[in-house]
PDB file of C-alpha atoms in Angstrom:
ATOM      1  CA  UNK A   1     -35.664  20.567  58.810  1.00 50.00           C
ATOM      2  CA  UNK A   2     -37.047  20.236  55.065  1.00 51.00           C
ATOM      3  CA  UNK A   3     -34.940  23.840  54.206  1.00 50.00           C
ATOM      4  CA  UNK A   4     -31.569  21.704  55.362  1.00 49.00           C
ATOM      5  CA  UNK A   5     -33.037  18.998  53.188  1.00 54.00           C
ATOM      6  CA  UNK A   6     -33.231  20.996  50.325  1.00 59.00           C
ATOM      7  CA  UNK A   7     -29.933  23.018  51.287  1.00 56.00           C
ATOM      8  CA  UNK A   8     -27.791  20.439  51.396  1.00 53.00           C
ATOM      9  CA  UNK A   9     -28.451  18.131  47.740  1.00 57.00           C
ATOM     10  CA  UNK A  10     -28.598  21.289  46.689  1.00 53.00           C
ATOM     11  CA  UNK A  11     -24.715  22.554  47.727  1.00 56.00           C
ATOM     12  CA  UNK A  12     -23.708  18.803  46.181  1.00 62.00           C
ATOM     13  CA  UNK A  13     -24.804  19.319  43.337  1.00 53.00           C
ATOM     14  CA  UNK A  14     -23.482  22.989  43.326  1.00 56.00           C
ATOM     15  CA  UNK A  15     -20.246  21.386  44.281  1.00 57.00           C
ATOM     16  CA  UNK A  16     -19.637  18.978  42.084  1.00 55.00           C
ATOM     17  CA  UNK A  17     -20.699  21.943  39.285  1.00 56.00           C
ATOM     18  CA  UNK A  18     -17.844  23.390  40.048  1.00 57.00           C
ATOM     19  CA  UNK A  19     -15.279  20.493  39.944  1.00 52.00           C
ATOM     20  CA  UNK A  20     -16.826  19.471  36.530  1.00 54.00           C
ATOM     21  CA  UNK A  21     -16.650  23.367  35.231  1.00 54.00           C
ATOM     22  CA  UNK A  22     -13.034  23.679  36.533  1.00 62.00           C
ATOM     23  CA  UNK A  23     -12.109  20.136  35.130  1.00 54.00           C
ATOM     24  CA  UNK A  24     -13.884  20.944  31.608  1.00 54.00           C
ATOM     25  CA  UNK A  25     -12.224  24.217  31.558  1.00 51.00           C
ATOM     26  CA  UNK A  26      -8.686  22.915  32.067  1.00 51.00           C
ATOM     27  CA  UNK A  27      -8.788  20.167  29.418  1.00 45.00           C
ATOM     28  CA  UNK A  28     -10.155  22.500  27.188  1.00 48.00           C
ATOM     29  CA  UNK A  29      -7.309  24.778  27.969  1.00 44.00           C
ATOM     30  CA  UNK A  30      -4.571  21.929  27.049  1.00 45.00           C
ATOM     31  CA  UNK A  31      -6.047  20.999  23.541  1.00 47.00           C
ATOM     32  CA  UNK A  32      -6.581  24.795  23.061  1.00 44.00           C
ATOM     33  CA  UNK A  33      -2.687  24.629  23.516  1.00 41.00           C
ATOM     34  CA  UNK A  34      -2.123  21.214  22.172  1.00 48.00           C
ATOM     35  CA  UNK A  35      -4.036  22.624  18.920  1.00 52.00           C
ATOM     36  CA  UNK A  36      -1.876  26.281  18.893  1.00 71.00           C
ATOM     37  CA  UNK A  37       1.593  24.424  19.065  1.00 91.00           C
ATOM     38  CA  UNK A  38       4.098  25.893  17.066  1.00 94.00           C
ATOM     39  CA  UNK A  39       5.376  22.372  16.237  1.00 95.00           C
ATOM     40  CA  UNK A  40       2.549  21.519  14.458  1.00 94.00           C
ATOM     41  CA  UNK A  41       3.390  24.343  11.887  1.00 94.00           C
ATOM     42  CA  UNK A  42       7.105  23.679  12.141  1.00 94.00           C
ATOM     43  CA  UNK A  43       6.096  19.672  11.017  1.00 94.00           C
ATOM     44  CA  UNK A  44       4.272  20.783   8.228  1.00 94.00           C
ATOM     45  CA  UNK A  45       6.925  23.143   6.583  1.00 94.00           C
ATOM     46  CA  UNK A  46       9.265  20.269   6.348  1.00 93.00           C
ATOM     47  CA  UNK A  47       7.200  17.543   5.104  1.00 94.00           C
ATOM     48  CA  UNK A  48       6.441  17.413   1.305  1.00 90.00           C
ATOM     49  CA  UNK A  49       3.117  18.113   0.790  1.00 89.00           C
ATOM     50  CA  UNK A  50       2.009  15.142  -1.176  1.00 82.00           C
ATOM     51  CA  UNK A  51      -1.378  14.600   1.204  1.00 86.00           C
ATOM     52  CA  UNK A  52      -1.057  10.556   0.031  1.00 82.00           C
ATOM     53  CA  UNK A  53      -2.078   9.073   2.984  1.00 78.00           C
ATOM     54  CA  UNK A  54       0.877   6.604   3.143  1.00 78.00           C
ATOM     55  CA  UNK A  55       1.512   7.819   6.867  1.00 83.00           C
ATOM     56  CA  UNK A  56      -1.587   6.656   7.686  1.00 77.00           C
ATOM     57  CA  UNK A  57      -3.512  10.362   8.360  1.00 85.00           C
ATOM     58  CA  UNK A  58      -5.915  12.093   5.928  1.00 83.00           C
ATOM     59  CA  UNK A  59      -2.865  14.444   5.018  1.00 88.00           C
ATOM     60  CA  UNK A  60       0.520  16.093   5.868  1.00 92.00           C
ATOM     61  CA  UNK A  61      -1.574  18.261   8.387  1.00 93.00           C
ATOM     62  CA  UNK A  62      -3.783  15.864  10.038  1.00 92.00           C
ATOM     63  CA  UNK A  63      -0.007  13.853  10.110  1.00 92.00           C
ATOM     64  CA  UNK A  64       1.536  17.227  12.032  1.00 94.00           C
ATOM     65  CA  UNK A  65      -1.259  17.574  14.838  1.00 94.00           C
ATOM     66  CA  UNK A  66      -1.030  13.230  15.228  1.00 93.00           C
ATOM     67  CA  UNK A  67       2.838  13.675  15.651  1.00 94.00           C
ATOM     68  CA  UNK A  68       2.480  16.423  18.088  1.00 95.00           C
ATOM     69  CA  UNK A  69      -0.964  15.875  19.646  1.00 94.00           C
ATOM     70  CA  UNK A  70      -1.153  12.324  19.976  1.00 92.00           C
ATOM     71  CA  UNK A  71       2.101  11.032  19.848  1.00 91.00           C
ATOM     72  CA  UNK A  72       2.074   9.505  16.409  1.00 90.00           C
ATOM     73  CA  UNK A  73       5.248   8.072  15.112  1.00 90.00           C
ATOM     74  CA  UNK A  74       7.622  10.466  13.764  1.00 93.00           C
ATOM     75  CA  UNK A  75       8.491   7.726  10.735  1.00 90.00           C
ATOM     76  CA  UNK A  76       5.548   7.139   8.781  1.00 89.00           C
ATOM     77  CA  UNK A  77       6.416   9.676   5.772  1.00 90.00           C
ATOM     78  CA  UNK A  78       7.489   7.255   3.332  1.00 83.00           C
ATOM     79  CA  UNK A  79       7.506  10.120   0.950  1.00 84.00           C
ATOM     80  CA  UNK A  80       9.703  12.498   2.601  1.00 86.00           C
ATOM     81  CA  UNK A  81      11.716   9.362   3.442  1.00 84.00           C
ATOM     82  CA  UNK A  82      14.584   9.655   6.185  1.00 88.00           C
ATOM     83  CA  UNK A  83      15.680  13.199   5.800  1.00 91.00           C
ATOM     84  CA  UNK A  84      12.045  14.322   6.821  1.00 93.00           C
ATOM     85  CA  UNK A  85      12.546  11.755   9.703  1.00 93.00           C
ATOM     86  CA  UNK A  86      15.043  13.311  10.974  1.00 93.00           C
ATOM     87  CA  UNK A  87      14.128  16.893  10.280  1.00 94.00           C
ATOM     88  CA  UNK A  88      10.298  15.931  12.380  1.00 94.00           C
ATOM     89  CA  UNK A  89      12.186  13.952  15.287  1.00 94.00           C
ATOM     90  CA  UNK A  90      14.796  16.622  15.855  1.00 94.00           C
ATOM     91  CA  UNK A  91      11.493  19.314  16.159  1.00 94.00           C
ATOM     92  CA  UNK A  92      10.012  16.651  18.674  1.00 94.00           C
ATOM     93  CA  UNK A  93      13.178  16.199  20.525  1.00 93.00           C
ATOM     94  CA  UNK A  94      13.374  12.645  20.079  1.00 93.00           C
ATOM     95  CA  UNK A  95      15.824   9.585  18.136  1.00 92.00           C
ATOM     96  CA  UNK A  96      15.133   9.756  14.991  1.00 90.00           C
ATOM     97  CA  UNK A  97      13.912   5.693  14.179  1.00 86.00           C
ATOM     98  CA  UNK A  98      14.382   3.785  10.827  1.00 84.00           C
ATOM     99  CA  UNK A  99      12.100   3.569   7.959  1.00 82.00           C
ATOM    100  CA  UNK A 100      10.839   0.882   6.412  1.00 80.00           C
ATOM    101  CA  UNK A 101      10.226   1.433   2.350  1.00 86.00           C
ATOM    102  CA  UNK A 102       7.781  -0.207   0.261  1.00 90.00           C
ATOM    103  CA  UNK A 103       6.532  -0.141  -2.866  1.00 93.00           C
ATOM    104  CA  UNK A 104       3.276  -1.043  -4.987  1.00 95.00           C
ATOM    105  CA  UNK A 105       3.599  -4.220  -7.376  1.00 96.00           C
ATOM    106  CA  UNK A 106       1.113  -5.340  -9.851  1.00 96.00           C
ATOM    107  CA  UNK A 107       1.063  -8.779  -9.573  1.00 96.00           C
ATOM    108  CA  UNK A 108       0.210  -9.321 -13.631  1.00 96.00           C
ATOM    109  CA  UNK A 109       2.482  -9.974 -16.308  1.00 92.00           C
ATOM    110  CA  UNK A 110      -0.308 -10.033 -18.866  1.00 93.00           C
ATOM    111  CA  UNK A 111       1.356  -7.785 -21.711  1.00 94.00           C
ATOM    112  CA  UNK A 112      -0.853  -7.461 -24.813  1.00 92.00           C
ATOM    113  CA  UNK A 113       0.679 -10.898 -26.793  1.00 92.00           C
ATOM    114  CA  UNK A 114       1.023 -12.679 -23.887  1.00 94.00           C
ATOM    115  CA  UNK A 115      -2.870 -13.310 -23.103  1.00 94.00           C
ATOM    116  CA  UNK A 116      -5.772 -12.167 -24.986  1.00 91.00           C
ATOM    117  CA  UNK A 117      -8.979 -10.620 -25.083  1.00 93.00           C
ATOM    118  CA  UNK A 118     -12.488 -12.059 -24.851  1.00 92.00           C
ATOM    119  CA  UNK A 119     -14.320  -9.329 -26.031  1.00 94.00           C
ATOM    120  CA  UNK A 120     -14.081  -5.653 -27.628  1.00 92.00           C
ATOM    121  CA  UNK A 121     -14.572  -3.235 -24.374  1.00 94.00           C
ATOM    122  CA  UNK A 122     -16.380   0.188 -25.323  1.00 92.00           C
ATOM    123  CA  UNK A 123     -17.473   1.147 -22.470  1.00 93.00           C
ATOM    124  CA  UNK A 124     -16.140   3.970 -19.992  1.00 95.00           C
ATOM    125  CA  UNK A 125     -12.432   3.656 -19.821  1.00 95.00           C
ATOM    126  CA  UNK A 126     -12.111   2.404 -16.483  1.00 97.00           C
ATOM    127  CA  UNK A 127     -10.912  -0.584 -14.873  1.00 97.00           C
ATOM    128  CA  UNK A 128     -14.115  -0.515 -12.209  1.00 96.00           C
ATOM    129  CA  UNK A 129     -17.149  -0.216 -14.771  1.00 96.00           C
ATOM    130  CA  UNK A 130     -14.890  -3.305 -17.177  1.00 96.00           C
ATOM    131  CA  UNK A 131     -14.846  -5.517 -14.462  1.00 95.00           C
ATOM    132  CA  UNK A 132     -18.599  -5.311 -13.943  1.00 94.00           C
ATOM    133  CA  UNK A 133     -19.145  -6.862 -17.254  1.00 93.00           C
ATOM    134  CA  UNK A 134     -17.722 -10.500 -17.340  1.00 93.00           C
ATOM    135  CA  UNK A 135     -15.303  -9.491 -14.837  1.00 93.00           C
ATOM    136  CA  UNK A 136     -13.736  -7.316 -17.741  1.00 94.00           C
ATOM    137  CA  UNK A 137     -12.006  -7.414 -21.373  1.00 95.00           C
ATOM    138  CA  UNK A 138      -9.135 -10.090 -20.496  1.00 95.00           C
ATOM    139  CA  UNK A 139      -9.295 -13.927 -20.895  1.00 95.00           C
ATOM    140  CA  UNK A 140      -7.776 -13.864 -17.737  1.00 96.00           C
ATOM    141  CA  UNK A 141     -10.264 -12.709 -14.747  1.00 95.00           C
ATOM    142  CA  UNK A 142      -7.480 -12.716 -13.139  1.00 96.00           C
ATOM    143  CA  UNK A 143      -5.554  -9.902 -15.019  1.00 96.00           C
ATOM    144  CA  UNK A 144      -5.005  -6.592 -14.993  1.00 97.00           C
ATOM    145  CA  UNK A 145      -7.376  -4.464 -17.269  1.00 97.00           C
ATOM    146  CA  UNK A 146      -4.847  -1.498 -17.901  1.00 96.00           C
ATOM    147  CA  UNK A 147      -7.560   1.463 -17.912  1.00 97.00           C
ATOM    148  CA  UNK A 148      -5.086   2.796 -15.182  1.00 97.00           C
ATOM    149  CA  UNK A 149      -7.657   3.593 -12.482  1.00 98.00           C
ATOM    150  CA  UNK A 150      -4.385   3.181 -10.324  1.00 97.00           C
ATOM    151  CA  UNK A 151      -2.607   5.020 -12.413  1.00 97.00           C
ATOM    152  CA  UNK A 152      -5.279   8.116 -12.090  1.00 97.00           C
ATOM    153  CA  UNK A 153      -5.407   8.007  -7.896  1.00 95.00           C
ATOM    154  CA  UNK A 154      -1.469   7.785  -8.029  1.00 95.00           C
ATOM    155  CA  UNK A 155       0.043  11.517  -6.137  1.00 91.00           C
ATOM    156  CA  UNK A 156       3.293  11.289  -7.661  1.00 92.00           C
ATOM    157  CA  UNK A 157       2.854   9.677 -11.026  1.00 94.00           C
ATOM    158  CA  UNK A 158       4.421   7.041 -10.507  1.00 95.00           C
ATOM    159  CA  UNK A 159       2.663   4.454 -12.610  1.00 96.00           C
ATOM    160  CA  UNK A 160       2.012   4.006 -15.935  1.00 95.00           C
ATOM    161  CA  UNK A 161       0.685   1.898 -18.449  1.00 95.00           C
ATOM    162  CA  UNK A 162       2.630  -0.773 -20.532  1.00 93.00           C
ATOM    163  CA  UNK A 163       1.452  -2.778 -23.002  1.00 93.00           C
ATOM    164  CA  UNK A 164      -2.034  -2.725 -21.047  1.00 94.00           C
ATOM    165  CA  UNK A 165      -0.883  -3.590 -18.059  1.00 96.00           C
ATOM    166  CA  UNK A 166      -0.246  -1.064 -15.348  1.00 96.00           C
ATOM    167  CA  UNK A 167       3.826  -0.611 -13.667  1.00 95.00           C
ATOM    168  CA  UNK A 168       4.795   1.072 -10.553  1.00 95.00           C
ATOM    169  CA  UNK A 169       8.058   2.962 -11.096  1.00 94.00           C
ATOM    170  CA  UNK A 170       9.187   2.042  -8.081  1.00 92.00           C
ATOM    171  CA  UNK A 171      12.287   5.252  -7.566  1.00 90.00           C
ATOM    172  CA  UNK A 172       9.118   7.284  -7.280  1.00 91.00           C
ATOM    173  CA  UNK A 173       6.379   5.081  -5.450  1.00 93.00           C
ATOM    174  CA  UNK A 174       5.886   5.938  -2.183  1.00 88.00           C
ATOM    175  CA  UNK A 175       4.020   2.969  -0.881  1.00 90.00           C
ATOM    176  CA  UNK A 176       1.055   5.325   0.000  1.00 88.00           C
ATOM    177  CA  UNK A 177      -1.501   2.387  -0.795  1.00 90.00           C
ATOM    178  CA  UNK A 178      -4.241   4.145  -2.833  1.00 93.00           C
ATOM    179  CA  UNK A 179      -3.740   1.961  -5.648  1.00 96.00           C
ATOM    180  CA  UNK A 180      -3.804  -1.095  -3.776  1.00 95.00           C
ATOM    181  CA  UNK A 181      -7.357   0.188  -2.494  1.00 94.00           C
ATOM    182  CA  UNK A 182      -8.144   1.117  -6.223  1.00 96.00           C
ATOM    183  CA  UNK A 183      -7.965  -1.732  -8.281  1.00 97.00           C
ATOM    184  CA  UNK A 184     -10.760  -3.781  -8.427  1.00 97.00           C
ATOM    185  CA  UNK A 185      -8.316  -6.918  -9.241  1.00 96.00           C
ATOM    186  CA  UNK A 186      -7.210  -6.734  -6.414  1.00 96.00           C
ATOM    187  CA  UNK A 187      -3.876  -7.755  -7.680  1.00 97.00           C
ATOM    188  CA  UNK A 188      -1.439  -4.574  -6.332  1.00 97.00           C
ATOM    189  CA  UNK A 189       0.806  -5.665  -3.436  1.00 95.00           C
ATOM    190  CA  UNK A 190       2.445  -2.993  -0.857  1.00 93.00           C
ATOM    191  CA  UNK A 191       6.132  -5.002  -0.985  1.00 93.00           C
ATOM    192  CA  UNK A 192       9.245  -3.966   0.540  1.00 91.00           C
ATOM    193  CA  UNK A 193      11.682  -2.467  -1.781  1.00 90.00           C
ATOM    194  CA  UNK A 194      14.746  -4.090  -0.917  1.00 91.00           C
ATOM    195  CA  UNK A 195      12.185  -7.143  -2.049  1.00 94.00           C
ATOM    196  CA  UNK A 196      12.681  -7.799  -6.110  1.00 94.00           C
ATOM    197  CA  UNK A 197      11.849 -11.420  -6.705  1.00 96.00           C
ATOM    198  CA  UNK A 198       7.830 -11.339  -7.638  1.00 96.00           C
ATOM    199  CA  UNK A 199       5.254 -14.033  -8.767  1.00 96.00           C
ATOM    200  CA  UNK A 200       4.065 -11.680 -11.228  1.00 95.00           C
ATOM    201  CA  UNK A 201       0.608 -13.480 -11.447  1.00 96.00           C
ATOM    202  CA  UNK A 202      -2.617 -13.577  -9.375  1.00 96.00           C
ATOM    203  CA  UNK A 203      -4.451 -16.503 -11.393  1.00 95.00           C
ATOM    204  CA  UNK A 204      -5.340 -18.866  -9.076  1.00 90.00           C
ATOM    205  CA  UNK A 205      -6.880 -21.525 -11.682  1.00 94.00           C
ATOM    206  CA  UNK A 206      -5.236 -25.000 -12.885  1.00 93.00           C
ATOM    207  CA  UNK A 207      -2.733 -25.246 -14.290  1.00 92.00           C
ATOM    208  CA  UNK A 208      -3.928 -26.343 -17.560  1.00 92.00           C
ATOM    209  CA  UNK A 209      -6.496 -23.798 -17.580  1.00 94.00           C
ATOM    210  CA  UNK A 210      -4.217 -21.110 -17.010  1.00 95.00           C
ATOM    211  CA  UNK A 211      -1.926 -22.340 -19.693  1.00 93.00           C
ATOM    212  CA  UNK A 212      -4.680 -21.815 -22.296  1.00 93.00           C
ATOM    213  CA  UNK A 213      -5.463 -18.051 -21.753  1.00 95.00           C
ATOM    214  CA  UNK A 214      -1.736 -16.684 -20.425  1.00 95.00           C
ATOM    215  CA  UNK A 215       1.385 -17.729 -21.329  1.00 93.00           C
ATOM    216  CA  UNK A 216       3.036 -16.027 -18.294  1.00 93.00           C
ATOM    217  CA  UNK A 217       0.316 -17.767 -16.078  1.00 96.00           C
ATOM    218  CA  UNK A 218       1.199 -19.835 -12.872  1.00 97.00           C
ATOM    219  CA  UNK A 219       0.548 -23.363 -13.410  1.00 96.00           C
ATOM    220  CA  UNK A 220       0.758 -24.347 -10.033  1.00 96.00           C
ATOM    221  CA  UNK A 221       4.189 -27.027 -10.711  1.00 96.00           C
ATOM    222  CA  UNK A 222       5.735 -25.943  -7.567  1.00 96.00           C
ATOM    223  CA  UNK A 223       9.217 -26.362  -8.932  1.00 97.00           C
ATOM    224  CA  UNK A 224       9.658 -22.782  -7.376  1.00 97.00           C
ATOM    225  CA  UNK A 225       9.552 -23.791  -3.727  1.00 96.00           C
ATOM    226  CA  UNK A 226      11.115 -26.691  -4.164  1.00 96.00           C
ATOM    227  CA  UNK A 227      14.593 -24.969  -4.845  1.00 97.00           C
ATOM    228  CA  UNK A 228      14.097 -22.240  -2.542  1.00 97.00           C
ATOM    229  CA  UNK A 229      16.692 -22.360   0.564  1.00 96.00           C
ATOM    230  CA  UNK A 230      15.028 -20.196   2.424  1.00 96.00           C
ATOM    231  CA  UNK A 231      11.364 -21.496   2.893  1.00 96.00           C
ATOM    232  CA  UNK A 232       9.793 -18.062   1.288  1.00 97.00           C
ATOM    233  CA  UNK A 233       7.688 -19.937  -1.427  1.00 97.00           C
ATOM    234  CA  UNK A 234       4.435 -22.091  -0.591  1.00 95.00           C
ATOM    235  CA  UNK A 235       1.905 -22.450  -2.639  1.00 94.00           C
ATOM    236  CA  UNK A 236      -1.599 -21.119  -2.465  1.00 92.00           C
ATOM    237  CA  UNK A 237      -3.778 -23.534  -4.321  1.00 90.00           C
ATOM    238  CA  UNK A 238      -2.607 -23.965  -7.970  1.00 93.00           C
ATOM    239  CA  UNK A 239      -0.227 -20.499  -7.031  1.00 96.00           C
ATOM    240  CA  UNK A 240       3.069 -19.866  -6.571  1.00 97.00           C
ATOM    241  CA  UNK A 241       3.548 -16.691  -3.427  1.00 96.00           C
ATOM    242  CA  UNK A 242       6.262 -15.512  -2.398  1.00 96.00           C
ATOM    243  CA  UNK A 243       7.569 -14.267   1.131  1.00 95.00           C
ATOM    244  CA  UNK A 244       8.743 -10.689   0.672  1.00 93.00           C
ATOM    245  CA  UNK A 245      10.324 -11.425   4.331  1.00 90.00           C
ATOM    246  CA  UNK A 246      11.961 -14.575   4.029  1.00 94.00           C
ATOM    247  CA  UNK A 247      13.311 -14.158   0.292  1.00 96.00           C
ATOM    248  CA  UNK A 248      17.139 -13.338  -0.153  1.00 96.00           C
ATOM    249  CA  UNK A 249      16.877 -12.245  -3.642  1.00 96.00           C
ATOM    250  CA  UNK A 250      18.693 -15.558  -4.551  1.00 95.00           C
ATOM    251  CA  UNK A 251      16.775 -16.012  -8.182  1.00 95.00           C
ATOM    252  CA  UNK A 252      16.735 -19.762  -8.513  1.00 97.00           C
ATOM    253  CA  UNK A 253      13.450 -19.466  -8.409  1.00 97.00           C
ATOM    254  CA  UNK A 254      13.266 -17.403 -11.726  1.00 96.00           C
ATOM    255  CA  UNK A 255      15.751 -19.808 -13.260  1.00 96.00           C
ATOM    256  CA  UNK A 256      13.476 -22.704 -12.223  1.00 97.00           C
ATOM    257  CA  UNK A 257       9.901 -21.303 -13.213  1.00 96.00           C
ATOM    258  CA  UNK A 258       9.614 -22.901 -17.202  1.00 95.00           C
ATOM    259  CA  UNK A 259       7.127 -20.372 -17.849  1.00 92.00           C
ATOM    260  CA  UNK A 260       8.906 -17.205 -16.732  1.00 92.00           C
ATOM    261  CA  UNK A 261       6.178 -16.009 -14.286  1.00 95.00           C
ATOM    262  CA  UNK A 262       9.096 -15.369 -11.194  1.00 96.00           C
ATOM    263  CA  UNK A 263      10.901 -12.815 -12.453  1.00 93.00           C
ATOM    264  CA  UNK A 264      13.404  -9.725 -10.838  1.00 92.00           C
ATOM    265  CA  UNK A 265      12.085  -6.554 -11.055  1.00 87.00           C
ATOM    266  CA  UNK A 266      14.678  -3.422 -10.745  1.00 76.00           C
ATOM    267  CA  UNK A 267      12.362  -0.289 -10.465  1.00 68.00           C
ATOM    268  CA  UNK A 268       8.876  -1.722 -11.624  1.00 62.00           C
ATOM    269  CA  UNK A 269      10.627  -2.863 -14.952  1.00 61.00           C
ATOM    270  CA  UNK A 270      10.923  -6.871 -15.158  1.00 53.00           C
ATOM    271  CA  UNK A 271      14.042  -8.483 -16.477  1.00 47.00           C
ATOM    272  CA  UNK A 272      11.021 -10.198 -18.555  1.00 46.00           C
ATOM    273  CA  UNK A 273      10.647 -12.311 -21.840  1.00 45.00           C
ATOM    274  CA  UNK A 274       7.856 -10.530 -23.251  1.00 48.00           C
ATOM    275  CA  UNK A 275       7.310 -13.659 -25.820  1.00 39.00           C
TER     276      UNK A 275
END
């Protein structure tokens, strides 16, 4: 009886071990086959190799692996655009999905001569470092510091410094979001590429205070929101904010703005009166 009492539990444990072992072996084999799936290499070959992270993965290899092994969407490569989406979809045997192109835009018009400096900064030429000293040398605590931290992390060299302010060349920008994450002022936004009208200001202070430090700063008058026929403009405190998905790029707000804060963007350059 004692022998039976020992043998039965041992048999049960052994049987369970055998079942689990077979299951683990099957899973391991499945993952091994997935890891060696030739489609991964095929997708890597058609990707641009920028490793910018715009797809949400750490690089092109990680994205290709996720497409094959995890069912990631085939339309996430903003650098390769529609041509790459089509090739990846063909490799995966699925229908190509449309891609919404997004670009980064710097919400600041504080160019040299438009705003001033409150002191002469002589430290490390970095926006992150400069911002730690009284929010930077710009008179506007929200304004671009112009040391180009965003430009340094851009894998496509799509950002330049123009008269002390970072400007994105939108025809090159892939929308990878690296500059957005890097900017210590948090004044770079990722927007739909076909949205050409923007409030080029991030200062949320009262209008009187803004006028003292920047000639193109939003004063919160609200005239833009009143003329917008599409309810695309709202006020966030004293700052006008445009909803890019409601905006129809009609330009009425641009004409109504008394201080040229709202502007039409063409590939990163603005129809701006820099005076």
